[in-house]
Structures are given as C-alpha cells and as structure tokens.
Tab-separated table of C-alpha atoms in Angstrom:
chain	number	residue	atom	x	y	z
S	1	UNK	CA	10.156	15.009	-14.971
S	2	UNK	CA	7.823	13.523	-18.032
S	3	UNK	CA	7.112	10.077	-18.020
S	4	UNK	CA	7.005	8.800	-21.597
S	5	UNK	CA	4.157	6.443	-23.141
S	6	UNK	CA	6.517	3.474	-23.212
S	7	UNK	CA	7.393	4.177	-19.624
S	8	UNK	CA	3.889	4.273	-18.698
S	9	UNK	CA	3.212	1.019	-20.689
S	10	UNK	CA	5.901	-0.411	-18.661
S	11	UNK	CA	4.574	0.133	-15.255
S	12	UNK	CA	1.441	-1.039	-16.303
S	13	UNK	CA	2.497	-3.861	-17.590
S	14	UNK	CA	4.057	-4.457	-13.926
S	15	UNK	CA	1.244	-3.606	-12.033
S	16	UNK	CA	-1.468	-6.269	-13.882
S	17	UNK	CA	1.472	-8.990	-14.136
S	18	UNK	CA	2.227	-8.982	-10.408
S	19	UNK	CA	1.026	-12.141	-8.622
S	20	UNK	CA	1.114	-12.981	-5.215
S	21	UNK	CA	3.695	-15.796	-5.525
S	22	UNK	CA	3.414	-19.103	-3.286
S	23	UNK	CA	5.618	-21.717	-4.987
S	24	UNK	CA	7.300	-21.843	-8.604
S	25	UNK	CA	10.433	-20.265	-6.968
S	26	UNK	CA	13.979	-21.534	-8.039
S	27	UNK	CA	15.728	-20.795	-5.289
S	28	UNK	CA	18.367	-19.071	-7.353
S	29	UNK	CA	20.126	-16.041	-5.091
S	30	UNK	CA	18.848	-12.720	-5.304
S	31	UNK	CA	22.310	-10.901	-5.707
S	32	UNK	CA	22.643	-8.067	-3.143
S	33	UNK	CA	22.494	-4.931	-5.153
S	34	UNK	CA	19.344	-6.342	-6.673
S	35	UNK	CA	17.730	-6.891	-2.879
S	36	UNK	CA	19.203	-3.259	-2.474
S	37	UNK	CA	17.264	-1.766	-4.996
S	38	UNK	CA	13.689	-3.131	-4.318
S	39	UNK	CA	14.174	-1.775	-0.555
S	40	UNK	CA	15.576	1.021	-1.775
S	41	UNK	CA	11.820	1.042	-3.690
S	42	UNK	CA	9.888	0.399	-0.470
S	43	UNK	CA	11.694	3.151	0.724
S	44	UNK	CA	10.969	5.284	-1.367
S	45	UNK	CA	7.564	4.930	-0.136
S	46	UNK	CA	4.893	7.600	0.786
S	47	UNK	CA	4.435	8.279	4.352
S	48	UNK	CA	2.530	10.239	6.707
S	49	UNK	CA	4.424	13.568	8.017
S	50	UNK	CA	7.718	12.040	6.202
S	51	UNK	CA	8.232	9.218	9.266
S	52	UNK	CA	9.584	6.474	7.350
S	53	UNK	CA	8.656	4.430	9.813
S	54	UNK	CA	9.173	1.217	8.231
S	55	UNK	CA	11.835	-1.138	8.692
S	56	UNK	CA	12.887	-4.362	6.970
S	57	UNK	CA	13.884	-7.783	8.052
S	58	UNK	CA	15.580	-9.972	5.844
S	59	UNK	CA	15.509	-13.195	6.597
S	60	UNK	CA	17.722	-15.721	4.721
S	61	UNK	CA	18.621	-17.971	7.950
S	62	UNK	CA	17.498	-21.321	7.670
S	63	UNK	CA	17.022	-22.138	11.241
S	64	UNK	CA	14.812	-18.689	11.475
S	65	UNK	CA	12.485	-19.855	8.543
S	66	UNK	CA	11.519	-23.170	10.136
S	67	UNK	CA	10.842	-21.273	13.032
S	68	UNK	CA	8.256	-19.373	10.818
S	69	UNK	CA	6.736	-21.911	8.632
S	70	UNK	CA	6.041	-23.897	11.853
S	71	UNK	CA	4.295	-20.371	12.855
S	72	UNK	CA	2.602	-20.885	9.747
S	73	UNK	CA	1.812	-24.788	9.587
S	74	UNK	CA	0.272	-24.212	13.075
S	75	UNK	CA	-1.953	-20.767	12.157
S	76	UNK	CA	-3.227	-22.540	9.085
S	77	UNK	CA	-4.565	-25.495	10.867
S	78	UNK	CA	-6.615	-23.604	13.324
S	79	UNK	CA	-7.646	-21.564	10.275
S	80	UNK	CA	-9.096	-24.507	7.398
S	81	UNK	CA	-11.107	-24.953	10.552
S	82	UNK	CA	-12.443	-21.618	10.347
S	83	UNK	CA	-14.195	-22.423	7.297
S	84	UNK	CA	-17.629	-24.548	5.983
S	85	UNK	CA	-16.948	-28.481	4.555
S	86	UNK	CA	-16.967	-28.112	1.394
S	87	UNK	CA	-14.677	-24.747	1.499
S	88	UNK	CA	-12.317	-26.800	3.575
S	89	UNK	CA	-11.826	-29.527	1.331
S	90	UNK	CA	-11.017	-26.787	-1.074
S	91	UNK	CA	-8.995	-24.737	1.250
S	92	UNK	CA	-6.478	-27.899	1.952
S	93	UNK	CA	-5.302	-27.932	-2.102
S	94	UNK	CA	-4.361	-24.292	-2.093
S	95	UNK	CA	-0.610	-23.613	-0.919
S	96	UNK	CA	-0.540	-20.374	1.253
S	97	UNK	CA	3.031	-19.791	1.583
S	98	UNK	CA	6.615	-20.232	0.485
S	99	UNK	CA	8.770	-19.603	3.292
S	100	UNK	CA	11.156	-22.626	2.842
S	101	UNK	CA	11.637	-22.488	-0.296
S	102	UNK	CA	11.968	-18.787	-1.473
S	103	UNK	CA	15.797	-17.625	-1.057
S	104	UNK	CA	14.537	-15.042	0.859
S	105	UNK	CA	12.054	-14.034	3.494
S	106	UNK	CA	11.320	-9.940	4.499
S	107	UNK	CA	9.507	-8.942	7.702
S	108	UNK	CA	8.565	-5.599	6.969
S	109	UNK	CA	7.687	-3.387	10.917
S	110	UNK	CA	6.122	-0.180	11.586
S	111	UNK	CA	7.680	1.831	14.285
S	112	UNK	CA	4.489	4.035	15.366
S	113	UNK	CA	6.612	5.972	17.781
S	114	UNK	CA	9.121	7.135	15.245
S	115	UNK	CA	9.970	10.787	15.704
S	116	UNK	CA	7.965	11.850	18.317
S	117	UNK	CA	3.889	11.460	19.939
S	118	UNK	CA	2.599	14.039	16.983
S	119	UNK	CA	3.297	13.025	13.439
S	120	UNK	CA	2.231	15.400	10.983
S	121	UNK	CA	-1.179	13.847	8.873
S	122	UNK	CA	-1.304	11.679	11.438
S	123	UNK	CA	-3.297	13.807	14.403
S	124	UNK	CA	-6.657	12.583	12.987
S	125	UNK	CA	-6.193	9.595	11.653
S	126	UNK	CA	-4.268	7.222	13.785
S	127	UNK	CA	-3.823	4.476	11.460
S	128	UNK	CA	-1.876	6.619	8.578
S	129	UNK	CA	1.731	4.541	9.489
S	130	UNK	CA	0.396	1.706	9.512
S	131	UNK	CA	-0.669	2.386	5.938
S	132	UNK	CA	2.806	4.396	4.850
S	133	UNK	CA	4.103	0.720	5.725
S	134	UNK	CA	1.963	-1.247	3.435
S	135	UNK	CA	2.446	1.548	0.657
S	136	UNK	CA	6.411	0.585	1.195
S	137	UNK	CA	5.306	-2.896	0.404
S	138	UNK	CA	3.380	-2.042	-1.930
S	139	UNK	CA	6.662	-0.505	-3.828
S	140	UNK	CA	8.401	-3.074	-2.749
S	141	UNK	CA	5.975	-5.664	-4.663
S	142	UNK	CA	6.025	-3.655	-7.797
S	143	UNK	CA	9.533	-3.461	-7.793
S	144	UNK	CA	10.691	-7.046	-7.239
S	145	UNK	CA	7.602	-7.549	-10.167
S	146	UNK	CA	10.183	-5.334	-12.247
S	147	UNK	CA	13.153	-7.284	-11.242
S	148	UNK	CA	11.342	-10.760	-12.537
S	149	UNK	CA	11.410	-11.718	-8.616
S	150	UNK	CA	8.069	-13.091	-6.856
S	151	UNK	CA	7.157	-11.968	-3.912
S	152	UNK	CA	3.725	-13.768	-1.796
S	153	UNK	CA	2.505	-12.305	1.188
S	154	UNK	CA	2.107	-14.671	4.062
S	155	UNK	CA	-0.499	-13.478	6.387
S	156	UNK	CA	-1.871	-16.374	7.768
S	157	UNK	CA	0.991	-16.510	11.312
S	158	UNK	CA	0.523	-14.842	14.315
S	159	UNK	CA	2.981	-12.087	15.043
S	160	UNK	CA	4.130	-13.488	18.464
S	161	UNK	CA	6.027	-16.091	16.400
S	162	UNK	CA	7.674	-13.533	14.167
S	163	UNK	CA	8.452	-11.485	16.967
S	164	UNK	CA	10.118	-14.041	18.915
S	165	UNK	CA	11.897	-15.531	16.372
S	166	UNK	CA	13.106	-11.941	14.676
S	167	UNK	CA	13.805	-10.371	18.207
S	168	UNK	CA	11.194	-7.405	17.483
S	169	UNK	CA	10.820	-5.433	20.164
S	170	UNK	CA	7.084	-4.830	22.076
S	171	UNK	CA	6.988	-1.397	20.751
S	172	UNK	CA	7.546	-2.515	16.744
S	173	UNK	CA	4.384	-3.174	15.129
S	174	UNK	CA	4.642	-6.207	12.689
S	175	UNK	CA	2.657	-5.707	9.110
S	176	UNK	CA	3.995	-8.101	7.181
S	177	UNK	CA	6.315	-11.382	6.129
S	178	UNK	CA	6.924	-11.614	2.616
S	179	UNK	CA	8.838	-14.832	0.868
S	180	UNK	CA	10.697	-13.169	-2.343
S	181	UNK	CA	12.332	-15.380	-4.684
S	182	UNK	CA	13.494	-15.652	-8.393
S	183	UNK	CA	10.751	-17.727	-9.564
S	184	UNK	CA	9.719	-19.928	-13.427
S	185	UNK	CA	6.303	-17.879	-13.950
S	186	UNK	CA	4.664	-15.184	-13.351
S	187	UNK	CA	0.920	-16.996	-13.555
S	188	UNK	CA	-1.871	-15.037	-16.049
S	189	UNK	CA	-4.711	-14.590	-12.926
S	190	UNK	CA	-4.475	-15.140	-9.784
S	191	UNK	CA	-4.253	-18.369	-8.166
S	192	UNK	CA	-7.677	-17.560	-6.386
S	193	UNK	CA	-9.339	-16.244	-9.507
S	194	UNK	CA	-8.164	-19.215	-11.405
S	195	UNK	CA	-9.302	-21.911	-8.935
S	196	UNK	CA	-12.722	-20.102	-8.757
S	197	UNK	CA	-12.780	-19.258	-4.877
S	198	UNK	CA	-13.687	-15.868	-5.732
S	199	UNK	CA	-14.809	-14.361	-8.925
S	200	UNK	CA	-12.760	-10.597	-9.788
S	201	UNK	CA	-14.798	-8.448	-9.588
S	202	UNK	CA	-15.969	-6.197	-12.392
S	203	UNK	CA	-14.310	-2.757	-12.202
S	204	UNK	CA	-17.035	-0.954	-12.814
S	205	UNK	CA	-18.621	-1.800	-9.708
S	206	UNK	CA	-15.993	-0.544	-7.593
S	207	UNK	CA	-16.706	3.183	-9.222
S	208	UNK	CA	-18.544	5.712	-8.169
S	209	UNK	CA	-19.331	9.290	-8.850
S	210	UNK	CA	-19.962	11.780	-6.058
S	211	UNK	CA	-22.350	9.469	-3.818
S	212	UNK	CA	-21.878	5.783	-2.453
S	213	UNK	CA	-24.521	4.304	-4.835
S	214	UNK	CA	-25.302	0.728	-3.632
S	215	UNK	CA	-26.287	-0.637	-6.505
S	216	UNK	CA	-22.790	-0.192	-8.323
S	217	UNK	CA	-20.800	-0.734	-5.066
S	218	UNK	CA	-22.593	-4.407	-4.385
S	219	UNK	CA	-21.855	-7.424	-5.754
O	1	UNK	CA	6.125	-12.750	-18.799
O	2	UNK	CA	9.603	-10.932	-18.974
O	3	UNK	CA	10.387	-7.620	-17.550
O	4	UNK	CA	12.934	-6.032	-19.998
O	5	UNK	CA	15.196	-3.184	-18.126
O	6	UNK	CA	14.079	-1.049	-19.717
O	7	UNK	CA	10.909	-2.154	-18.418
O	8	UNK	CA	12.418	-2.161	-15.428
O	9	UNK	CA	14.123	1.524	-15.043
O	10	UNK	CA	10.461	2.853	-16.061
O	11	UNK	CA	9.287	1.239	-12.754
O	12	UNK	CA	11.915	2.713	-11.009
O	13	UNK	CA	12.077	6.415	-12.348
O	14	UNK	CA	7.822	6.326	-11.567
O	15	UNK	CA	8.525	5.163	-7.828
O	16	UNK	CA	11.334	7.396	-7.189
O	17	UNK	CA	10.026	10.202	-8.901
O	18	UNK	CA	6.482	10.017	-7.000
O	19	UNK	CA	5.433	13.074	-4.725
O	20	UNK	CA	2.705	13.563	-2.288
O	21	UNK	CA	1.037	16.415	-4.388
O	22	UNK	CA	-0.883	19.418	-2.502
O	23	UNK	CA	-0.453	22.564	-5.124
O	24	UNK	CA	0.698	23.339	-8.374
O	25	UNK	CA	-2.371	21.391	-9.817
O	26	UNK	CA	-2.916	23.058	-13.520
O	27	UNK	CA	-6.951	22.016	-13.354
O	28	UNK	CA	-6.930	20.468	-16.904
O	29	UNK	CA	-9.279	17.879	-16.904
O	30	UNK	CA	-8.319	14.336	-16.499
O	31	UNK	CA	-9.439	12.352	-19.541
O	32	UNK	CA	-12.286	9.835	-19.189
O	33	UNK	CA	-9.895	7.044	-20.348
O	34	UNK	CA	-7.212	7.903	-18.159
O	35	UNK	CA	-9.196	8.091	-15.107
O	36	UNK	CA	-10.588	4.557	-15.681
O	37	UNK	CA	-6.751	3.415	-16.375
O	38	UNK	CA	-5.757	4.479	-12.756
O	39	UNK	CA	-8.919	2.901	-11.315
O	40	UNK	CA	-8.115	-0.309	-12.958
O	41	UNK	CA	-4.250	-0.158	-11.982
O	42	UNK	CA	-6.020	0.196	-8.507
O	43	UNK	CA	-8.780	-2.479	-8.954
O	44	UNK	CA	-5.356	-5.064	-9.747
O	45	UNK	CA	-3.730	-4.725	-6.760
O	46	UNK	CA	-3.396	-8.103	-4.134
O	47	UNK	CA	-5.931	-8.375	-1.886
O	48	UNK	CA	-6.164	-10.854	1.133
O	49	UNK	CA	-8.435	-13.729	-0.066
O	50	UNK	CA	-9.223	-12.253	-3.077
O	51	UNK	CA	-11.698	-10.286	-1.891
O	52	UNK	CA	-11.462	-6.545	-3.505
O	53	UNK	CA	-12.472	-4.893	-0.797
O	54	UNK	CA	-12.268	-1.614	-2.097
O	55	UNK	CA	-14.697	0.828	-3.575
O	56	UNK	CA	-13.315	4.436	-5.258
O	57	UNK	CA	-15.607	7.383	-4.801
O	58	UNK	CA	-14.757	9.786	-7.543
O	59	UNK	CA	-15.355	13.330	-6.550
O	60	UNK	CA	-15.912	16.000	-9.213
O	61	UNK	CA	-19.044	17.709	-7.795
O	62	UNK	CA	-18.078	21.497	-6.630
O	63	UNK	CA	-20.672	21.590	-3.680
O	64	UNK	CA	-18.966	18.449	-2.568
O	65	UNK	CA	-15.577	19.643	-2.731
O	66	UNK	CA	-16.305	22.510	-0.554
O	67	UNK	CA	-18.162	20.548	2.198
O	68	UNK	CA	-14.727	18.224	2.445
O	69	UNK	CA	-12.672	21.771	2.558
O	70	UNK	CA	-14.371	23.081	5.320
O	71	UNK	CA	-14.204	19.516	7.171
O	72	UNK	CA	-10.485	19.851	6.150
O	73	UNK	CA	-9.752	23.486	7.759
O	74	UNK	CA	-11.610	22.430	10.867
O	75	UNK	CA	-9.368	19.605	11.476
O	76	UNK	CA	-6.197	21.167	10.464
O	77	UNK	CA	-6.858	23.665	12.806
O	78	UNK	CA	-7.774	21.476	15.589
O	79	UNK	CA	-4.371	19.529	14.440
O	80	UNK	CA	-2.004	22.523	14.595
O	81	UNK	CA	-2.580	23.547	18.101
O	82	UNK	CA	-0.922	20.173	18.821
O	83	UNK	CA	2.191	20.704	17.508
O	84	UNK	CA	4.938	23.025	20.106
O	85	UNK	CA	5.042	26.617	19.277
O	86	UNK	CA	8.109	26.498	17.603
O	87	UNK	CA	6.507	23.001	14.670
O	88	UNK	CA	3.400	25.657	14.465
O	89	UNK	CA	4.936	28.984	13.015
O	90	UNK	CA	6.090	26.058	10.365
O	91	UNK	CA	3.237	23.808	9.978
O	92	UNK	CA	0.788	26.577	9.300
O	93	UNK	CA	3.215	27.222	6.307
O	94	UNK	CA	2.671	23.846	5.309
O	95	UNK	CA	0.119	23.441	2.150
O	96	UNK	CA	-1.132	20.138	3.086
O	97	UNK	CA	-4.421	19.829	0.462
O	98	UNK	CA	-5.754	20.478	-2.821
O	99	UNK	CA	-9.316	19.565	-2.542
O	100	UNK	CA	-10.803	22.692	-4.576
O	101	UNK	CA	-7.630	22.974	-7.010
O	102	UNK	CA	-7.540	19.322	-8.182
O	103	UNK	CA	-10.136	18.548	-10.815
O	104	UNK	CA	-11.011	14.958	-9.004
O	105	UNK	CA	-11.164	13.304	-5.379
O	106	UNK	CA	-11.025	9.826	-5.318
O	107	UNK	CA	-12.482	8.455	-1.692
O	108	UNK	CA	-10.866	4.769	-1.207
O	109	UNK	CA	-13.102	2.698	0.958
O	110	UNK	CA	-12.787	-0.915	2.250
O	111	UNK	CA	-15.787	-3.008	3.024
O	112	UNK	CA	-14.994	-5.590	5.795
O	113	UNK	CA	-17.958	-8.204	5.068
O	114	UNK	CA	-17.495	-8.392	1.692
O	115	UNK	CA	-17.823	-11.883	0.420
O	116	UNK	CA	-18.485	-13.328	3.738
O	117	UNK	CA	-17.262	-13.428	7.257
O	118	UNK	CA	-14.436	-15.729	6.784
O	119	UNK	CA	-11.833	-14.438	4.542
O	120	UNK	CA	-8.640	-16.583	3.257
O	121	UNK	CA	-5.645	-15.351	4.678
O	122	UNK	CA	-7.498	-12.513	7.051
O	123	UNK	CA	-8.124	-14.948	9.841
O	124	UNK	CA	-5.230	-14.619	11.609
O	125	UNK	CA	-4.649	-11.063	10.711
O	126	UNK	CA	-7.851	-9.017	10.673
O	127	UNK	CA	-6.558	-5.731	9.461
O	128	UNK	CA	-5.226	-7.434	6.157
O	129	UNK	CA	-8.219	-6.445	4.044
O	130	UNK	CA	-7.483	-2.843	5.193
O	131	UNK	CA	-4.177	-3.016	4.254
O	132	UNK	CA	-5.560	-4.595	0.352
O	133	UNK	CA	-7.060	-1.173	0.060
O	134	UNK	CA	-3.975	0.493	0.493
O	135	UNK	CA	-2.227	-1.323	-1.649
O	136	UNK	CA	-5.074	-0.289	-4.097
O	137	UNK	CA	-3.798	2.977	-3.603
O	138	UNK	CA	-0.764	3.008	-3.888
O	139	UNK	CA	-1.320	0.986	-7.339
O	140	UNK	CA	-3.257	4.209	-8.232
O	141	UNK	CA	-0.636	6.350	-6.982
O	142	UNK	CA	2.008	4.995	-9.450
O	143	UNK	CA	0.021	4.459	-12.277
O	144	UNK	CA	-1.048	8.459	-12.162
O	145	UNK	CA	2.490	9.273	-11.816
O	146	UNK	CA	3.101	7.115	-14.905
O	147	UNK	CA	0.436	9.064	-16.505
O	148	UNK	CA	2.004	12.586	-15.682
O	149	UNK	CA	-0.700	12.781	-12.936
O	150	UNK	CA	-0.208	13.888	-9.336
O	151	UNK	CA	-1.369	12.669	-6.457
O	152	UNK	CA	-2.185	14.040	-2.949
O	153	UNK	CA	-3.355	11.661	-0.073
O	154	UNK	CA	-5.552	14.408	2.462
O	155	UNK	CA	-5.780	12.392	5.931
O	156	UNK	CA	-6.427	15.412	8.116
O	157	UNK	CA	-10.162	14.976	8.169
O	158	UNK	CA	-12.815	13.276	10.617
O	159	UNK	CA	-14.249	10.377	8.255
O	160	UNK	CA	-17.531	11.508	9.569
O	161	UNK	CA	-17.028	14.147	7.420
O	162	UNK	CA	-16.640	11.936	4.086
O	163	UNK	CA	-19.259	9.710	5.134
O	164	UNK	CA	-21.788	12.075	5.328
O	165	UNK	CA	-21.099	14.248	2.264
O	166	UNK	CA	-20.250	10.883	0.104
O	167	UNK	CA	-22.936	9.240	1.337
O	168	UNK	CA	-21.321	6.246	2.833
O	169	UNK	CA	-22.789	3.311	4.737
O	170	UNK	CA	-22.003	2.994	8.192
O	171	UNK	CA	-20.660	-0.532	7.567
O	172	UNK	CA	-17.816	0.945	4.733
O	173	UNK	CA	-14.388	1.719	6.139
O	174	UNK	CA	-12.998	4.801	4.942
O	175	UNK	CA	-9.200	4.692	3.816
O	176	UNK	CA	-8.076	7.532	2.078
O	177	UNK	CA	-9.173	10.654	0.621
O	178	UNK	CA	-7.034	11.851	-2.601
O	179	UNK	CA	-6.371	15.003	-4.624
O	180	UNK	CA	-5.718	14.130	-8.493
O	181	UNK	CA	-4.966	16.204	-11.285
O	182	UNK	CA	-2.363	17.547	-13.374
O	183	UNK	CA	0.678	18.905	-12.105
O	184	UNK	CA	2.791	22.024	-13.773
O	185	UNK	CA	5.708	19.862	-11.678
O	186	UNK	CA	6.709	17.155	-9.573
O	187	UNK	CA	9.270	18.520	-6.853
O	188	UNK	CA	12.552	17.008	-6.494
O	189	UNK	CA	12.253	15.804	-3.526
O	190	UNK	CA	9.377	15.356	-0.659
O	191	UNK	CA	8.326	19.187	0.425
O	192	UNK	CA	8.882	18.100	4.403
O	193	UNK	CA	11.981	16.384	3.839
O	194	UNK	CA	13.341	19.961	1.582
O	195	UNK	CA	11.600	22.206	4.404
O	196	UNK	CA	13.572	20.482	6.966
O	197	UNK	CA	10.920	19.373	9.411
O	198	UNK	CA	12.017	15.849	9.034
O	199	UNK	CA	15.243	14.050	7.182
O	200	UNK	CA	15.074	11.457	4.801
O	201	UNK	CA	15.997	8.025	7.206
O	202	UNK	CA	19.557	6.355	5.545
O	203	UNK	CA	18.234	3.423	3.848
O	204	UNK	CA	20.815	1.207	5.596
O	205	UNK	CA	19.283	1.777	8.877
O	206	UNK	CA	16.088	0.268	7.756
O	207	UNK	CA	17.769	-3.171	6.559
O	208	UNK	CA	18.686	-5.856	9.070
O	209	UNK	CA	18.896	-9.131	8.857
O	210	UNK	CA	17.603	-11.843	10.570
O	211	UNK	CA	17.126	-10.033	13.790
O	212	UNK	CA	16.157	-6.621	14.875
O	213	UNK	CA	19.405	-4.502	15.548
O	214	UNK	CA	18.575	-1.371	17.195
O	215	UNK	CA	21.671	0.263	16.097
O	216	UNK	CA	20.928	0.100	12.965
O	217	UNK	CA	16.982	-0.036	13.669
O	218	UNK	CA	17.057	3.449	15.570
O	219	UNK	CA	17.607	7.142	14.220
C-alpha cells in the first residue's frame, strides 16, 4: 500500500504540530467512537514478539482525578525543591499538568508477564515492553494530534498513587497518565522552548554517520 | 492549526498500515533529503523536560554492518535455545533482521546527563528520558512509512556489541538498533500475528475504565 505525497504531508504536518498539552482544554466531550479510534491507534502499536502488552485506563471519574492531581500537587512540591533558586522561581510559573480539567485522563500499563517468561525480541533486551508501551503512546499522541485533541503527559506522580487509586495490580507496570482533551490551540513551540528553559536543539547535532563523533553529538 | 480528515485518515492509513520490516528490502538508496526528513520527524518528538536526549547513529558503512550481523547471529542463537522445542522448529523460521539487506542502520541512543542532573518532569520518574527516545522512534517509524520506507527495529543484540563497533561512550544509553530501506511491500498484517505464534489481543480487552478489570484486562 503507497502512501501518496499529500498523505505524507499530512502526517508530517501532525508530527511537528503535536504539543504536549497542559491547559487550553475546553472540556468539550470526546465522543466515544472518537476515544475508540485513537486506542484503536495505540494499539496498533509495534511490539516486541507481538505481546501487546499494553493496556489502557480511562479515567473520566471525577472523584478518581482528584485522587491524582493530589498525587500530582504533592510530587511537584517535593520536586521545585529539587531544583537551584533561580530555576525554582521559574519552575513555579510553568503548569505541569491538566488532570482536572481535561475531559479525560488515560493510564496507559505494561503487563511484562503477558504471554509467557520468553517473549520473542525480548531474550536480550529486557526493557523492549516497556518500550512497545511508549510506542502505543506514541500512536496514541499522534493520533489524538489528528483528531484536533491534546494530549500532555503527566510524569511528575508517583505510581503508588495511580495504582491505588486505578486498582492496578503489583504485577502491572505503570508507564504513563495522560490528560486528553479537545483543546483552543495547538501552541507553535513548545511551552519549554518558548519560555527559554531549554534551547531545541539543532538537528544536526543529533546525527551521526557510522561512529559516535563527540563533537556533533555535544551540545 | 486544523487537522482536516483528510489530514486525518492519512495519519491513520500510515499507523495502521506500519510493519516491523525484516526482508523484502529492494536496496535502493534512501535519498539524502529523505533521510534527514525522518531524522527530523524523530528530532520533534516530546521529550521529558525538553531535553532531546537522543542521538541517531546512521549506519551505511559495510564493515560495520557485518560486525552488528555477526553480534546479531550470536545472540539469536543464544536466544533460540530458550524457547521449548516445539517455539524453536518455528522461531528459527522466523527472519527477524535485515542488517546487510537494508541500505541504512539508524542506532537511537539516549544520553541521561544531558542538560544537567535535574530534569523537569524526570524527577519522579527516572526512566522518562528513556522513554523520549522511544518516542523519537516511533516518530521515525511513521514518518518512513509515510515516505514508502520500511522499518525494522533489531533488539536481539548485546549493546556491547553496538557500543563498540559505533563507537559509543560508556555514559550513552543504547535504545534501538533499526533496519531502513525500501520495501518491494508492506505485509498485511504483522508476520507473527499471520504465522500464528501469537494473536492479535481484541482491542476491547485493553480498554477499561476507571479501574483495572481483569476480565477484561486478561487474555
């Protein structure tokens, strides 16, 4: 199956306009077949041996949210502290998350025992479903991106609180909570880029032919 | 900025039309310009704090090819004999690399210290810049699809292996080794889920809400 030029335009066009989303949502529903199709996406994932060994949470319960942005209000604290002064100060302005107000929130869980103790790709390199997951997200992103819908990754909450307030079992390893709403903009940079935290890096720095080369790969 | 739907079904037909890609690579050579679209696709992905952690190693040195074979067999070998009897007859008929046939390897690394030891949004959850590297790939992944490019992720190989033929510091992470080229097809569906070592997972099972629900949650 040929993918055109205009196709190809198109998924570029998704990939550099997708932002990691932390407010601007509406709060207007995501109708179900819509939420279908982006986890149908995720889904559609690569992973390791074939495992699928992803699975998703949604969260739309109110109750269940506070539980998490408390997870979050309390994670964040400890970690402002983490940083210098003057980074602090900076730190405090940014908003990290948009659990509350995003219709939506999805837990997305690896299951690293799924069908069987030897996975296929996976007898080297341990790690490979734990990746398979974030390439579901990774779908996932680009696909609510396509649907207009935001989507912000909120790492910054320890998984004991998702755990207890999602039920996930011991076993279930927890990659990810992301807030997905419809949203008013789609911002040109990132929020980080924009507010000067961290420069992006040039791209041609990140490439490099045959050999590690230090002087491209540093900053 | 607007995704039309026709936008929109272009994002979809790339993601579900994606394969993990081990033969039928055509060895045309990848375009200069097309390579560096991929890269960039890659180099816009979200990464925890900002930071970019990743580096791409592009592999089109022969020598170097055949050092990462031979590390490949070794390990696949080593990897078979821990399957049953009965997975082996079948895995050994398994193609599971195209490191000589594909015209480029792209090595994804992650550097941990980059831009400090603090990192926004990784201090709760250190394995988040990890994860920004594989969201880098699978970026790449989709935008080579988009281009008519396939992809094949090789993760049955010691990254001591890598390191030393790619020359990488100690200190570099190493994600993902990939096979990229030209394709004379993209399969219909994943070659393990159409050999019948594994079945594709009902979507619905993956979807709960609120709560884990290990009816739904289990096979």
């Amino acid at each position: 199956m040929k993918i055109s030029e205009e196709e190809r335009n198109a998924v570029y066009k998704t990939i550099f306009s997708r932002r990691d989303v932390r407010s601007d949502f509406t709060g207007e529903e995501i109708p179900e077949n819509v939420l279908k199709r982006i986890l149908t996406a995720a889904h559609h994932a690569p992973s390791v041996g074939f495992m699928q060994p992803w699975d998703f949470i949604v969260v739309n319960d109110s109750l269940t949210k506070q539980k998490i942005k408390r997870g979050f209000d309390q994670a964040n604290l400890a970690s402002k502290a983490m940083f210098s002064e003057v980074k602090q100060t900076q730190y405090q302005q940014f908003k990290l998350e948009g659990i509350l107000e995003a219709p939506i929130g999805i837990c997305v869980t690896c299951d690293r025992e799924r069908n069987g103790p030897v996975v296929l790709g996976k007898t080297v390199k341990a790690e490979m479903d734990l990746y398979s997951a974030v390439c579901a997200i990774q779908n996932l992103w680009l696909a609510a991106r396509a649907e207009n819908l935001g989507v912000g990754w909120v790492s910054i909450i320890e998984d004991d609180i998702l755990r207890k307030a999602l039920n996930i079992p011991a076993n279930i390893e927890i990659i990810a909570y992301l807030c997905v709403g419809y949203v008013s903009q789609f911002k040109d940079k990132p929020e980080l880029e924009s507010a000067g935290w961290l420069p992006r890096r040039a791209v041609e720095k990140a490439i490099h032919y045959n050999k590690w080369s230090e002087e491209q790969g540093q900053q």
